[in-house]
Short mmCIF file of C-alpha atoms in Angstrom, two decimals:
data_model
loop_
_atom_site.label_atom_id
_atom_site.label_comp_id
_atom_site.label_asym_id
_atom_site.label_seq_id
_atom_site.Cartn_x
_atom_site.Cartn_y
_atom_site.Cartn_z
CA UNK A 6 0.00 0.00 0.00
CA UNK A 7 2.53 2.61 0.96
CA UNK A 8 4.72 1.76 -2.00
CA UNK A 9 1.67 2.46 -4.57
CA UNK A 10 1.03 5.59 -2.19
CA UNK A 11 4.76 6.83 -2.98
CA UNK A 12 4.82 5.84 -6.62
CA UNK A 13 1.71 8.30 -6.69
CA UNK A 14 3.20 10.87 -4.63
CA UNK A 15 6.25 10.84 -6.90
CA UNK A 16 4.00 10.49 -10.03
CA UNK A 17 2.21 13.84 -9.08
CA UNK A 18 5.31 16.13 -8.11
CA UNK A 19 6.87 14.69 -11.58
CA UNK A 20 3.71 15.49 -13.63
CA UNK A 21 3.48 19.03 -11.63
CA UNK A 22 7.05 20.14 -11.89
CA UNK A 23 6.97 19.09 -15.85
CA UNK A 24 3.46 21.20 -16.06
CA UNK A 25 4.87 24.39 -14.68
CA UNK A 26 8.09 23.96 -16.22
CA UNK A 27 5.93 23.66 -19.37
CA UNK A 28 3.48 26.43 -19.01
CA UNK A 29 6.64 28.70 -17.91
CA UNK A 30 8.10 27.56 -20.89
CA UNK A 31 5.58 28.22 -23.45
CA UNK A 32 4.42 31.16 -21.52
CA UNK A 33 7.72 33.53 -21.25
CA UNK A 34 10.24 31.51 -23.61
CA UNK A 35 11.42 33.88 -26.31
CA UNK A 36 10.85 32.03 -29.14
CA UNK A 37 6.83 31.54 -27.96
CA UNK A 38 5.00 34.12 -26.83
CA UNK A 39 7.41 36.57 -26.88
CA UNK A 40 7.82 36.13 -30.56
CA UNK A 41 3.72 36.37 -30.99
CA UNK A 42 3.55 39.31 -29.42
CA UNK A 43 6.52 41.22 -30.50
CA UNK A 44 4.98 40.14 -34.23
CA UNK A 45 1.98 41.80 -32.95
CA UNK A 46 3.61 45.09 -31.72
CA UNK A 47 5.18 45.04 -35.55
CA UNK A 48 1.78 45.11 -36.95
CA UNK A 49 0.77 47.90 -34.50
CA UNK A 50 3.99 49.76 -35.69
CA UNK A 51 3.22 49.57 -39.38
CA UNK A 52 -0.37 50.49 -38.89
CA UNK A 53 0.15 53.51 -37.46
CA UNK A 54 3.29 54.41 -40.04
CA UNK A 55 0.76 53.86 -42.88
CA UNK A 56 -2.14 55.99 -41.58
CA UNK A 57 0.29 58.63 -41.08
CA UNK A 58 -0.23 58.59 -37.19
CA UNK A 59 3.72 58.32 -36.67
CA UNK A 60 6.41 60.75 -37.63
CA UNK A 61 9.82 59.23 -39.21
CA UNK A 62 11.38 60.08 -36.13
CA UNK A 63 8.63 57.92 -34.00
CA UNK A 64 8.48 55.23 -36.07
CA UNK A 65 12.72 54.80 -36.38
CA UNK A 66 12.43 54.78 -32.08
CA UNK A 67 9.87 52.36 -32.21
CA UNK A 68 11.58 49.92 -34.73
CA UNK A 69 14.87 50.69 -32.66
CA UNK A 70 12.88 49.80 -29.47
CA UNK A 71 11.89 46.18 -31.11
CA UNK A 72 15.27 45.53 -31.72
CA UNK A 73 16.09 46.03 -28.11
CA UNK A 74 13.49 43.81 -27.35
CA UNK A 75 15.13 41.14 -30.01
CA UNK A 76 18.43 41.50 -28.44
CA UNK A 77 17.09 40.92 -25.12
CA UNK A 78 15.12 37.32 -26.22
CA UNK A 79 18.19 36.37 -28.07
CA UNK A 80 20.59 36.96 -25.18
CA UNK A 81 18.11 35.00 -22.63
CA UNK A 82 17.81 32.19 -25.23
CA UNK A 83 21.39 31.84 -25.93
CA UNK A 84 22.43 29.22 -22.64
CA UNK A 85 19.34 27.32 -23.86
CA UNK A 86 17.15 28.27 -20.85
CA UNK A 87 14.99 31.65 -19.78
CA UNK A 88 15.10 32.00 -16.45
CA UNK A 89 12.41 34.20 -14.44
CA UNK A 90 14.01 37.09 -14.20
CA UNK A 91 15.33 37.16 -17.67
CA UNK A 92 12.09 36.36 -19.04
CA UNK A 93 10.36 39.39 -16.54
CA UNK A 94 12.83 41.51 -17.88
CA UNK A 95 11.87 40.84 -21.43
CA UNK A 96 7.59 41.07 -20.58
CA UNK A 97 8.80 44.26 -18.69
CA UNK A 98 10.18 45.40 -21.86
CA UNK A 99 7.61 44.68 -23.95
CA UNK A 100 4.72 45.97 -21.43
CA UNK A 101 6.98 48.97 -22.10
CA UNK A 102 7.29 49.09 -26.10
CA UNK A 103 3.44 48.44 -26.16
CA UNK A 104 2.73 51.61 -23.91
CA UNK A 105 5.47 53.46 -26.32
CA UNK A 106 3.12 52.32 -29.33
CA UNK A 107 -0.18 53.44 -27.92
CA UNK A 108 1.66 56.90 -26.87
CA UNK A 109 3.46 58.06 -30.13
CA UNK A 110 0.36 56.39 -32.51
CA UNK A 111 -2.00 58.76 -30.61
CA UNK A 112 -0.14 61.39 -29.53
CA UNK A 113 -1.77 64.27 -32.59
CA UNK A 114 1.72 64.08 -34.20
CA UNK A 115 1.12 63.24 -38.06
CA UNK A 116 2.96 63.27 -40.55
CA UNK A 117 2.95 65.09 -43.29
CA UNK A 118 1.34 64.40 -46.79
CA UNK A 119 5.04 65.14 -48.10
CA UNK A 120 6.22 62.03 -46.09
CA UNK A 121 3.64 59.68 -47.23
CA UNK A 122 4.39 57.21 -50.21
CA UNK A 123 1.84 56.52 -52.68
CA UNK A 124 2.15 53.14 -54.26
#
């Protein structure tokens, strides 16, 4: 009785530590959701550059800011593992760049019919 109670025990802490190391995994692993959402933030970018709602200047910070953001997933990634922290840094960061989007995209700065390309 007590050895099938163990081989339980051990059964459930194995499945629960391979669930969480999972979820953390596909949750804040740079190549996952990280990758989604910095896609995402892309499309938010270009958006706004196309309906003019972004100035050259804006839209070159906000590119430079992804790239940051790149860096930062590539650099956690490159041991093989994201820990925590790196991967809070790199939500932190993006949190961030989203708030930068929503601020320069709405922010009555437009640019100029002289800047837009027609094609």
């Amino acid at each position: 009785m007590t050895k099938i109670a163990l081989a339980a025990a051990l059964g459930l802490i194995a499945l629960t530590s391979t669930a969480n190391a999972l979820h953390y995994g596909d949750r804040h692993h740079g190549d996952r959701l990280g990758q989604h959402r910095e896609a995402i933030q892309e499309q938010r970018i270009d958006q706004a550059r196309r309906s003019g709602q972004l100035t050259g200047r804006e839209y070159r910070e906000l590119q430079a800011e992804q790239a940051r953001i790149d860096a930062l997933q590539r650099r956690a990634a490159a041991d093989g593992r994201v820990d925590r922290h790196e991967a809070e840094h790199i939500r932190r960061a993006q949190n961030e760049a989203g708030r930068h989007i929503r601020q320069e995209a709405n922010d009555s700065e437009r640019r100029g019919v002289w800047g837009r390309r027609w094609w």
